[in-house]
């Protein structure tokens, strides 16, 4: 074999080996990317937010205890909103969401994810969905006691929990911010040179359960979002048969859901119409 051909085979072998190593690393480290906020807030104090208290919610299968932020509006609530936050947020952020969203006149419940903050873990798709179902049961109980409707919402990774809950027929309105179509598709866009769809272990998906959602839905998505492209939010809205709002000038932030923001009046009308 000529020296040139040997060098070519060596180069090809190096490239293939490096590609295989990268694929293995992505497979092994994907949970750190999907659940980027897990473990960061353990033992950390929660900010004090007026009207927000913290409770504990028991999940049966898998057996878990997770924290729950509950925000009480200043006036009698006109609804109960169960809201799921993004993948980098534990209850330190959750209490802020709970306080902000009460501005819509709703009692707001924000569960912490398994493995996040001081909630039991580890995080997984199964644990997330079990927590969502348990939180939905508690939110429905409170809505019934108050004789008000139950709304479900979520931001980014939290939209998977929200759509899952809504697909079970317990919500009267579904409110989403920056929803991905699936974790696999987000990963495929981020690593187009890898077989991400075959590597993904956590089957988070919004399009399949969207077909079972019967309640009205509203999706907001920033046009400058570089984490989850706005076209994904538009596709989720289409799958839900709901309304889509392109929040111009916004990236992957919570700002479009601010009660006093540009779209606050539209969100309020959607929830309370």
XYZ file of N, CA and C in Angstrom:
819
model
N 0.848 -1.191 0.000
C 0.000 0.000 0.000
C 0.887 1.245 0.000
N 0.563 2.222 -0.871
C 1.371 3.422 -0.976
C 1.243 4.269 0.277
N 2.252 5.099 0.498
C 2.229 5.976 1.663
C 1.026 6.929 1.617
N 0.680 7.428 0.426
C -0.445 8.341 0.309
C -1.763 7.684 0.684
N -1.914 6.392 0.219
C -3.149 5.704 0.554
C -3.220 5.393 2.044
N -2.099 5.056 2.634
C -2.072 4.790 4.082
C -2.454 6.034 4.875
N -1.941 7.149 4.424
C -2.276 8.404 5.101
C -3.759 8.710 4.973
N -4.334 8.418 3.797
C -5.758 8.662 3.587
C -6.596 7.795 4.518
N -6.232 6.493 4.611
C -6.977 5.602 5.510
C -6.832 6.040 6.966
N -5.651 6.495 7.319
C -5.438 6.972 8.695
C -6.308 8.189 8.978
N -6.365 9.092 7.994
C -7.170 10.293 8.152
C -8.651 9.941 8.262
N -9.133 9.030 7.400
C -10.529 8.616 7.453
C -10.849 7.938 8.787
N -9.923 7.119 9.249
C -10.128 6.449 10.527
C -10.191 7.435 11.675
N -9.365 8.462 11.623
C -9.366 9.485 12.666
C -10.681 10.249 12.676
N -11.164 10.598 11.480
C -12.418 11.340 11.375
C -13.581 10.491 11.882
N -13.629 9.230 11.455
C -14.706 8.340 11.894
C -14.647 8.133 13.400
N -13.433 7.963 13.927
C -13.285 7.783 15.369
C -13.733 8.998 16.148
N -13.353 10.187 15.665
C -13.759 11.425 16.338
C -15.272 11.604 16.280
N -15.871 11.248 15.142
C -17.329 11.350 14.993
C -18.027 10.414 15.973
N -17.498 9.190 16.084
C -18.095 8.222 16.999
C -17.981 8.689 18.447
N -16.820 9.238 18.801
C -16.629 9.741 20.159
C -17.603 10.880 20.450
N -17.784 11.792 19.487
C -18.703 12.917 19.673
C -20.136 12.406 19.846
N -20.532 11.425 19.034
C -21.885 10.878 19.144
C -22.092 10.225 20.510
N -21.086 9.512 20.989
C -21.181 8.864 22.302
C -21.290 9.911 23.404
N -20.500 10.981 23.293
C -20.553 12.048 24.297
C -21.930 12.703 24.336
N -22.501 12.970 23.169
C -23.843 13.570 23.112
C -24.866 12.626 23.728
N -24.731 11.329 23.447
C -25.658 10.353 24.019
C -25.560 10.319 25.540
N -24.326 10.329 26.058
C -24.125 10.214 27.497
C -24.443 11.509 28.239
N -24.234 12.650 27.575
C -24.381 13.934 28.257
C -25.696 14.637 27.939
N -26.590 13.987 27.207
C -27.809 14.673 26.768
C -28.682 15.120 27.929
N -28.686 14.342 29.034
C -29.517 14.746 30.164
C -29.046 16.064 30.756
N -27.756 16.324 30.702
C -27.239 17.608 31.204
C -27.730 18.763 30.344
N -27.958 18.484 29.060
C -28.448 19.527 28.168
C -29.963 19.689 28.294
N -30.680 18.565 28.362
C -32.141 18.629 28.456
C -32.565 19.175 29.813
N -31.905 18.697 30.892
C -32.253 19.103 32.252
C -31.147 19.996 32.815
N -30.895 21.089 32.143
C -29.732 21.915 32.469
C -29.786 22.552 33.849
N -30.978 22.708 34.420
C -31.090 23.335 35.738
C -31.114 22.354 36.888
N -31.035 21.064 36.611
C -31.135 20.056 37.663
C -29.975 20.183 38.644
N -30.303 20.169 39.933
C -29.297 20.158 40.979
C -28.691 21.497 41.341
N -28.905 22.513 40.533
C -28.236 23.802 40.781
C -28.755 24.507 42.021
N -30.040 24.408 42.290
C -30.606 25.195 43.382
C -30.733 24.462 44.697
N -30.084 23.307 44.821
C -30.239 22.525 46.050
C -29.699 23.295 47.254
N -30.562 23.410 48.263
C -30.161 24.082 49.491
C -30.137 25.593 49.412
N -30.517 26.145 48.260
C -30.485 27.594 48.094
C -31.791 28.225 48.582
N -31.715 29.378 49.238
C -32.948 30.036 49.704
C -33.784 30.537 48.529
N -35.087 30.548 48.732
C -35.998 31.051 47.712
C -36.256 32.532 47.931
N -36.368 33.307 46.860
C -36.704 34.728 47.039
C -38.106 34.884 47.610
N -38.279 35.897 48.420
C -39.599 36.189 48.987
C -40.407 36.975 47.966
N -41.544 36.440 47.571
C -42.431 37.094 46.609
C -43.790 37.251 47.261
N -44.288 38.474 47.268
C -45.564 38.754 47.926
C -46.686 37.902 47.343
N -47.449 37.277 48.230
C -48.589 36.477 47.809
C -48.252 35.067 47.387
N -46.969 34.682 47.453
C -46.549 33.354 47.008
C -46.090 32.524 48.195
N -46.641 31.331 48.333
C -46.238 30.385 49.370
C -45.676 29.129 48.709
N -44.977 28.322 49.490
C -44.364 27.100 48.964
C -44.926 25.892 49.704
N -45.366 24.912 48.951
C -45.933 23.691 49.505
C -45.152 22.489 48.965
N -45.517 21.303 49.428
C -44.906 20.066 48.945
C -45.983 19.184 48.336
N -45.656 18.602 47.193
C -46.597 17.755 46.469
C -46.021 16.343 46.396
N -46.815 15.354 46.769
C -46.362 13.961 46.748
C -46.796 13.288 45.454
N -45.837 12.706 44.742
C -46.085 11.955 43.511
C -45.937 10.472 43.845
N -46.848 9.640 43.346
C -46.839 8.227 43.723
C -45.943 7.362 42.854
N -45.958 7.544 41.530
C -45.236 6.630 40.643
C -44.547 7.404 39.521
N -43.228 7.615 39.646
C -42.340 7.139 40.703
C -42.548 7.936 41.994
N -42.237 7.339 43.150
C -42.444 8.044 44.422
C -41.509 9.235 44.558
N -42.098 10.423 44.591
C -41.327 11.662 44.637
C -42.037 12.673 45.522
N -41.283 13.601 46.041
C -41.840 14.772 46.698
C -41.219 15.987 46.027
N -42.076 16.838 45.460
C -41.597 18.023 44.761
C -42.188 19.267 45.394
N -41.486 20.368 45.256
C -41.980 21.631 45.802
C -42.937 22.297 44.813
N -43.823 23.095 45.369
C -44.860 23.742 44.569
C -45.023 25.180 45.036
N -44.855 26.140 44.129
C -45.110 27.548 44.438
C -46.561 27.861 44.115
N -47.248 28.517 45.049
C -48.657 28.867 44.864
C -48.810 30.377 45.041
N -49.235 31.030 43.990
C -49.433 32.474 44.022
C -50.901 32.831 44.126
N -51.237 33.643 45.118
C -52.621 34.077 45.332
C -52.791 35.499 44.801
N -53.756 35.742 43.921
C -53.993 37.105 43.438
C -54.582 37.971 44.544
N -54.516 39.283 44.355
C -54.995 40.211 45.379
C -56.510 40.208 45.509
N -57.215 39.759 44.462
C -58.672 39.668 44.485
C -59.087 38.212 44.321
N -60.344 37.861 44.583
C -60.784 36.481 44.394
C -60.414 35.974 43.005
N -59.764 34.812 42.920
C -59.287 34.330 41.618
C -60.417 34.007 40.655
N -60.159 34.314 39.393
C -61.128 34.004 38.343
C -60.763 32.715 37.619
N -59.718 32.078 38.088
C -59.290 30.814 37.506
C -58.080 30.299 38.252
N -57.724 29.052 37.982
C -56.490 28.462 38.499
C -55.605 28.162 37.301
N -54.363 28.647 37.346
C -53.406 28.420 36.263
C -52.277 27.527 36.769
N -52.155 26.345 36.195
C -51.036 25.445 36.469
C -49.979 25.711 35.412
N -48.792 26.142 35.851
C -47.783 26.583 34.887
C -46.469 25.836 35.101
N -45.856 25.401 33.989
C -44.603 24.650 33.999
C -43.490 25.489 33.361
N -42.358 25.612 34.062
C -41.284 26.503 33.640
C -40.285 25.792 32.715
N -39.231 26.515 32.332
C -38.241 25.993 31.401
C -37.219 25.068 32.047
N -36.335 24.506 31.205
C -35.431 23.456 31.685
C -34.300 23.976 32.571
N -34.032 25.274 32.552
C -32.977 25.825 33.395
C -33.495 26.452 34.669
N -34.776 26.250 34.981
C -35.413 26.961 36.093
C -35.863 26.017 37.201
N -35.434 26.311 38.435
C -35.956 25.601 39.591
C -36.956 26.514 40.296
N -37.266 26.227 41.557
C -38.314 27.003 42.215
C -37.894 28.428 42.547
N -36.594 28.720 42.494
C -36.175 30.108 42.685
C -36.769 30.978 41.584
N -36.844 30.442 40.391
C -37.522 31.134 39.298
C -39.021 30.915 39.363
N -39.426 29.720 39.834
C -40.843 29.376 39.882
C -41.662 30.304 40.750
N -41.087 30.748 41.887
C -41.858 31.668 42.734
C -42.055 33.005 42.020
N -41.085 33.395 41.194
C -41.246 34.620 40.415
C -42.354 34.488 39.382
N -42.380 33.345 38.693
C -43.464 33.089 37.740
C -44.816 33.121 38.457
N -44.880 32.456 39.626
C -46.146 32.390 40.354
C -46.626 33.781 40.736
N -45.701 34.632 41.164
C -46.080 35.989 41.520
C -46.499 36.811 40.320
N -45.748 36.695 39.221
C -46.056 37.488 38.016
C -47.406 37.116 37.417
N -47.661 35.815 37.271
C -48.853 35.382 36.555
C -50.142 35.596 37.333
N -50.050 35.821 38.647
C -51.265 36.187 39.388
C -51.800 37.537 38.914
N -50.958 38.280 38.189
C -51.403 39.547 37.628
C -52.543 39.387 36.643
N -52.797 38.169 36.202
C -53.942 37.912 35.319
C -55.207 37.607 36.119
N -55.133 37.726 37.437
C -56.299 37.471 38.266
C -56.561 36.006 38.521
N -55.501 35.178 38.418
C -55.655 33.736 38.603
C -54.753 33.247 39.731
N -55.221 32.233 40.446
C -54.362 31.531 41.382
C -53.381 30.719 40.548
N -52.096 30.898 40.791
C -51.083 30.283 39.940
C -50.287 29.240 40.710
N -50.154 28.058 40.132
C -49.409 26.965 40.732
C -48.244 26.578 39.822
N -47.027 26.595 40.377
C -45.825 26.287 39.594
C -45.047 25.174 40.300
N -45.103 23.950 39.794
C -44.352 22.865 40.429
C -42.879 22.897 40.033
N -42.024 22.471 40.953
C -40.609 22.298 40.640
C -40.428 20.912 40.029
N -39.481 20.785 39.122
C -39.267 19.503 38.460
C -38.490 18.535 39.347
N -38.718 17.240 39.198
C -37.932 16.245 39.928
C -36.429 16.420 39.649
N -35.638 16.395 40.716
C -34.200 16.560 40.560
C -33.734 17.991 40.526
N -34.671 18.929 40.570
C -34.346 20.357 40.573
C -34.471 20.890 42.002
N -33.632 21.857 42.346
C -33.709 22.486 43.654
C -33.707 21.444 44.761
N -34.675 21.542 45.655
C -34.778 20.590 46.760
C -35.870 19.551 46.540
N -36.289 19.377 45.297
C -37.263 18.331 44.981
C -36.543 17.018 44.680
N -37.223 15.896 44.990
C -36.628 14.583 44.769
C -36.326 14.373 43.287
N -35.409 13.498 43.009
C -35.036 13.202 41.633
C -34.736 11.728 41.458
N -34.099 11.386 40.330
C -33.538 12.245 39.297
C -34.576 12.674 38.260
N -34.220 13.654 37.424
C -35.156 14.083 36.377
C -35.221 13.063 35.247
N -36.390 12.937 34.673
C -36.589 12.076 33.508
C -37.930 12.433 32.890
N -38.155 11.989 31.673
C -39.443 12.223 31.019
C -40.566 11.609 31.846
N -40.371 10.398 32.319
C -41.399 9.724 33.121
C -41.697 10.497 34.396
N -40.656 10.953 35.088
C -40.865 11.689 36.337
C -41.541 13.027 36.068
N -41.182 13.685 34.964
C -41.807 14.960 34.615
C -43.306 14.782 34.356
N -43.666 13.761 33.579
C -45.074 13.558 33.247
C -45.876 13.132 34.478
N -45.277 12.314 35.334
C -45.964 11.917 36.569
C -46.197 13.128 37.468
N -45.203 14.008 37.554
C -45.348 15.231 38.341
C -46.422 16.129 37.746
N -46.437 16.233 36.424
C -47.448 17.061 35.757
C -48.852 16.549 36.047
N -49.042 15.241 35.994
C -50.360 14.669 36.250
C -50.793 14.885 37.698
N -49.847 14.718 38.632
C -50.179 14.919 40.046
C -50.502 16.393 40.318
N -49.703 17.291 39.737
C -49.954 18.717 39.911
C -51.289 19.110 39.285
N -51.636 18.500 38.155
C -52.908 18.798 37.500
C -54.085 18.351 38.363
N -53.931 17.202 39.017
C -54.998 16.728 39.897
C -55.210 17.692 41.057
N -54.105 18.205 41.615
C -54.219 19.155 42.716
C -54.797 20.486 42.230
N -54.365 20.932 41.052
C -54.904 22.179 40.506
C -56.397 22.047 40.204
N -56.805 20.894 39.686
C -58.225 20.674 39.398
C -59.044 20.666 40.688
N -58.473 20.082 41.742
C -59.180 20.071 43.029
C -59.413 21.487 43.522
N -58.403 22.340 43.406
C -58.549 23.717 43.884
C -59.509 24.503 42.994
N -59.434 24.279 41.690
C -60.355 24.977 40.786
C -61.802 24.597 41.092
N -62.038 23.318 41.358
C -63.388 22.866 41.696
C -63.864 23.498 42.998
N -62.974 23.533 43.996
C -63.341 24.124 45.284
C -63.668 25.601 45.150
N -62.938 26.294 44.252
C -63.150 27.723 44.050
C -64.265 28.007 43.032
N -64.699 26.961 42.334
C -65.717 27.088 41.283
C -65.252 28.013 40.162
N -64.017 27.790 39.751
C -63.431 28.561 38.662
C -62.805 27.591 37.663
N -62.537 28.039 36.432
C -61.938 27.149 35.433
C -60.457 26.863 35.709
N -59.975 25.762 35.148
C -58.567 25.374 35.249
C -57.867 25.665 33.931
N -56.794 26.425 33.996
C -55.957 26.714 32.833
C -54.611 26.025 33.028
N -53.982 25.669 31.918
C -52.653 25.039 31.962
C -51.743 25.797 31.012
N -50.515 26.037 31.458
C -49.556 26.744 30.623
C -48.146 26.247 30.843
N -47.256 26.661 29.964
C -45.866 26.256 30.101
C -44.960 27.072 29.216
N -43.685 27.089 29.587
C -42.659 27.806 28.835
C -41.562 26.828 28.428
N -41.193 26.830 27.153
C -40.081 26.034 26.643
C -40.248 24.554 26.999
N -39.325 23.955 27.757
C -39.451 22.540 28.116
C -40.749 22.282 28.872
N -41.221 23.276 29.610
C -42.464 23.113 30.359
C -43.685 22.931 29.487
N -43.586 23.279 28.207
C -44.745 23.104 27.332
C -45.057 21.632 27.109
N -44.043 20.757 27.226
C -44.313 19.323 27.068
C -45.234 18.831 28.181
N -44.995 19.286 29.404
C -45.869 18.919 30.523
C -47.255 19.518 30.341
N -47.301 20.775 29.887
C -48.587 21.455 29.714
C -49.437 20.785 28.643
N -48.849 20.466 27.504
C -49.601 19.818 26.425
C -50.041 18.420 26.858
N -49.166 17.721 27.582
C -49.525 16.398 28.091
C -50.762 16.476 28.983
N -50.768 17.423 29.899
C -51.913 17.590 30.800
C -53.164 17.955 30.004
N -53.023 18.900 29.071
C -54.180 19.325 28.281
C -54.727 18.178 27.435
N -53.853 17.290 26.980
C -54.308 16.169 26.145
C -55.159 15.185 26.931
N -55.099 15.274 28.263
C -55.896 14.394 29.120
C -57.268 14.990 29.436
N -57.547 16.172 28.852
C -58.883 16.747 28.928
C -59.235 17.469 30.207
N -58.230 17.893 30.978
C -58.545 18.536 32.264
C -58.482 20.062 32.207
N -57.994 20.630 31.116
C -57.816 22.081 31.040
C -58.904 22.729 30.185
N -59.263 23.949 30.563
C -60.222 24.708 29.760
C -59.537 25.685 28.813
N -58.259 25.981 29.069
C -57.450 26.815 28.189
C -56.004 26.330 28.280
N -55.269 26.441 27.168
C -53.864 26.045 27.130
C -53.040 27.223 26.635
N -52.061 27.651 27.447
C -51.233 28.819 27.141
C -49.770 28.390 27.065
N -49.135 28.604 25.915
C -47.765 28.155 25.712
C -46.856 29.300 25.289
N -45.621 29.243 25.787
C -44.591 30.206 25.401
C -43.387 29.440 24.872
N -42.997 29.733 23.636
C -41.806 29.159 22.996
C -41.782 27.634 23.049
N -42.842 26.964 22.551
C -42.852 25.498 22.611
C -42.007 24.854 21.510
N -41.140 23.907 21.860
C -40.458 23.117 20.828
C -41.428 22.089 20.260
N -41.175 21.630 19.051
C -41.949 20.518 18.516
C -41.570 19.239 19.247
N -40.263 19.040 19.452
C -39.761 17.893 20.207
C -38.315 18.172 20.595
N -37.860 17.506 21.632
C -36.452 17.616 22.022
C -35.559 17.062 20.918
N -36.012 15.998 20.266
C -35.217 15.401 19.199
C -34.994 16.387 18.056
N -36.031 17.149 17.699
C -35.886 18.089 16.580
C -35.014 19.275 16.969
N -35.139 19.747 18.207
C -34.251 20.818 18.662
C -32.806 20.350 18.610
N -32.562 19.127 19.092
C -31.211 18.583 19.063
C -30.691 18.396 17.649
N -31.561 17.955 16.735
C -31.151 17.748 15.347
C -30.772 19.066 14.679
N -31.448 20.145 15.049
C -31.092 21.449 14.495
C -29.779 21.953 15.075
N -29.526 21.627 16.345
C -28.307 22.078 16.995
C -27.099 21.264 16.557
N -27.309 19.966 16.310
C -26.222 19.081 15.881
C -26.633 18.378 14.582
N -26.716 19.121 13.477
C -27.222 18.538 12.234
C -26.343 17.437 11.655
N -25.109 17.349 12.125
C -24.156 16.363 11.611
C -24.195 15.054 12.398
N -25.088 14.963 13.407
C -25.196 13.758 14.222
C -26.584 13.133 14.082
N -26.700 11.810 14.248
C -28.019 11.142 14.193
C -28.773 11.326 15.506
N -29.104 12.582 15.798
C -29.681 12.921 17.100
C -30.975 12.168 17.380
N -31.797 12.002 16.376
C -33.106 11.374 16.596
C -32.975 9.940 17.112
N -31.872 9.269 16.754
C -31.661 7.914 17.260
C -30.921 7.908 18.592
N -30.346 9.040 18.971
C -29.581 9.117 20.211
C -30.429 9.566 21.396
N -31.539 10.254 21.122
C -32.338 10.853 22.197
C -33.009 9.781 23.050
N -32.805 9.885 24.371
C -33.421 8.943 25.312
C -34.700 9.498 25.940
N -34.827 10.832 26.005
C -35.975 11.461 26.657
C -36.991 11.856 25.585
N -38.114 11.128 25.498
C -39.039 11.321 24.365
C -40.019 12.490 24.534
N -39.494 13.672 24.794
C -40.368 14.844 24.898
C -40.861 15.233 23.507
N -42.174 15.317 23.344
C -42.767 15.630 22.048
C -44.066 16.397 22.271
N -44.296 17.429 21.474
C -45.535 18.199 21.576
C -46.530 17.897 20.466
N -46.050 17.472 19.304
C -46.945 17.323 18.161
C -47.911 16.146 18.314
N -47.429 15.012 18.809
C -48.310 13.847 18.940
C -49.444 14.080 19.944
N -49.153 14.525 21.188
C -50.271 14.748 22.124
C -51.151 15.929 21.731
N -50.632 16.848 20.903
C -51.439 17.997 20.486
C -52.711 17.549 19.773
N -52.648 16.402 19.114
C -53.821 15.903 18.383
C -54.979 15.559 19.314
N -54.669 15.340 20.597
C -55.723 14.973 21.559
C -56.207 16.156 22.384
N -55.646 17.338 22.143
C -56.051 18.525 22.900
C -57.313 19.113 22.278
N -58.328 19.307 23.095
C -59.612 19.811 22.586
C -59.913 21.228 23.053
N -59.184 21.736 24.023
C -59.474 23.071 24.546
C -58.820 24.149 23.673
N -59.300 25.391 23.736
C -58.653 26.488 23.006
C -57.213 26.679 23.467
N -56.353 27.088 22.554
C -54.941 27.269 22.882
C -54.410 28.571 22.294
N -53.420 29.122 22.988
C -52.739 30.333 22.543
C -51.241 30.108 22.695
N -50.485 30.339 21.619
C -49.040 30.139 21.608
C -48.365 31.469 21.301
N -47.419 31.866 22.156
C -46.594 33.046 21.905
C -45.146 32.603 21.725
N -44.458 33.246 20.781
C -43.070 32.850 20.506
C -42.290 34.055 20.003
N -41.149 34.332 20.614
C -40.313 35.449 20.202
C -39.695 35.244 18.837
N -39.709 36.272 18.020
C -39.146 36.138 16.676
C -37.618 36.106 16.687
N -36.999 36.447 17.830
C -35.537 36.418 17.943
C -35.052 35.251 18.791
N -35.890 34.261 18.971
C -35.542 33.101 19.787
C -34.521 32.243 19.037
N -33.312 32.113 19.590
C -32.274 31.300 18.965
C -32.136 29.944 19.658
N -32.909 29.721 20.723
C -32.891 28.438 21.424
C -33.919 27.494 20.818
N -35.140 27.984 20.695
C -36.225 27.244 20.042
C -36.755 28.125 18.911
N -36.520 27.770 17.663
C -36.955 28.617 16.549
C -38.459 28.865 16.567
N -38.850 30.079 16.181
C -40.268 30.446 16.202
C -41.113 29.572 15.289
N -40.517 29.026 14.229
C -41.313 28.178 13.340
C -41.783 26.914 14.049
N -41.050 26.489 15.093
C -41.520 25.340 15.869
C -42.785 25.702 16.633
N -42.790 26.875 17.257
C -43.985 27.321 17.958
C -45.171 27.436 17.029
N -44.923 27.895 15.815
C -46.007 28.029 14.834
C -46.562 26.661 14.455
N -45.685 25.685 14.339
C -46.136 24.327 14.006
C -46.920 23.695 15.157
N -46.479 23.958 16.390
C -47.220 23.447 17.540
C -48.615 24.070 17.581
N -48.686 25.390 17.341
C -49.983 26.069 17.333
C -50.892 25.479 16.260
N -50.324 25.187 15.086
C -51.120 24.597 14.002
C -51.622 23.211 14.390
N -50.760 22.426 15.054
C -51.155 21.078 15.478
C -52.275 21.136 16.518
N -52.259 22.194 17.329
C -53.293 22.374 18.344
C -54.563 22.990 17.773
N -54.464 23.567 16.569
C -55.588 24.292 16.006
C -55.846 25.585 16.757
N -54.786 26.163 17.314
C -54.919 27.353 18.147
C -54.372 28.606 17.512
N -54.330 29.665 18.295
C -53.846 30.966 17.843
C -52.341 31.077 18.076
N -51.646 31.705 17.141
C -50.204 31.907 17.247
C -49.889 33.392 17.213
N -49.091 33.843 18.169
C -48.639 35.234 18.205
C -47.132 35.259 18.107
N -46.593 35.935 17.090
C -45.157 36.121 16.961
C -44.780 37.368 17.744
N -44.068 37.169 18.851
C -43.703 38.283 19.732
C -42.462 38.968 19.182
N -42.660 40.005 18.402
C -41.550 40.681 17.750
C -40.629 41.364 18.762
N -39.350 41.218 18.502
C -38.348 41.855 19.345
C -37.930 41.046 20.550
N -38.463 39.833 20.712
C -38.162 39.022 21.893
C -37.411 37.751 21.527
N -36.520 37.361 22.417
C -35.816 36.097 22.284
C -36.471 35.040 23.145
N -35.631 34.167 23.733
C -36.140 33.056 24.551
C -36.288 33.537 25.988
N -37.272 34.411 26.222
C -37.485 35.004 27.536
C -38.948 34.888 27.928
N -39.238 35.224 29.201
C -40.615 35.173 29.687
C -41.397 36.447 29.372
N -40.742 37.447 28.838
C -41.352 38.769 28.669
C -42.699 38.772 27.933
N -42.900 37.959 26.881
C -44.204 38.024 26.196
C -45.395 37.674 27.076
N -45.173 37.002 28.213
C -46.287 36.649 29.092
C -46.480 37.640 30.236
N -45.734 38.730 30.238
C -45.884 39.721 31.307
C -47.280 40.331 31.264
N -48.015 40.309 32.398
C -49.383 40.843 32.394
C -49.482 42.289 31.931
N -48.448 43.089 32.198
C -48.478 44.496 31.780
C -47.695 44.737 30.497
N -47.296 43.654 29.838
C -46.539 43.781 28.612
C -47.423 44.013 27.399
N -46.790 44.000 26.241
C -47.483 44.308 24.988
C -48.615 43.334 24.698
N -48.425 42.056 25.080
C -49.445 41.047 24.764
C -50.258 40.666 25.998
N -50.067 41.377 27.103
C -50.783 41.059 28.331
C -52.291 41.097 28.177
N -52.805 42.107 27.483
C -54.252 42.234 27.308
C -54.804 41.057 26.506
N -54.033 40.610 25.502
C -54.504 39.477 24.690
C -54.512 38.187 25.507
N -53.473 37.989 26.314
C -53.412 36.794 27.163
C -54.550 36.809 28.176
N -54.807 37.962 28.774
C -55.886 38.086 29.764
C -57.255 37.784 29.117
N -57.453 38.321 27.942
C -58.721 38.073 27.246
C -58.868 36.595 26.899
N -57.766 35.968 26.517
C -57.809 34.541 26.165
C -58.182 33.702 27.383
N -57.554 33.988 28.523
C -57.807 33.196 29.726
C -59.197 33.438 30.297
N -59.639 34.672 30.301
C -60.823 35.042 31.058
C -62.047 35.347 30.196
N -61.961 35.093 28.903
C -63.098 35.412 28.019
C -64.297 34.527 28.329
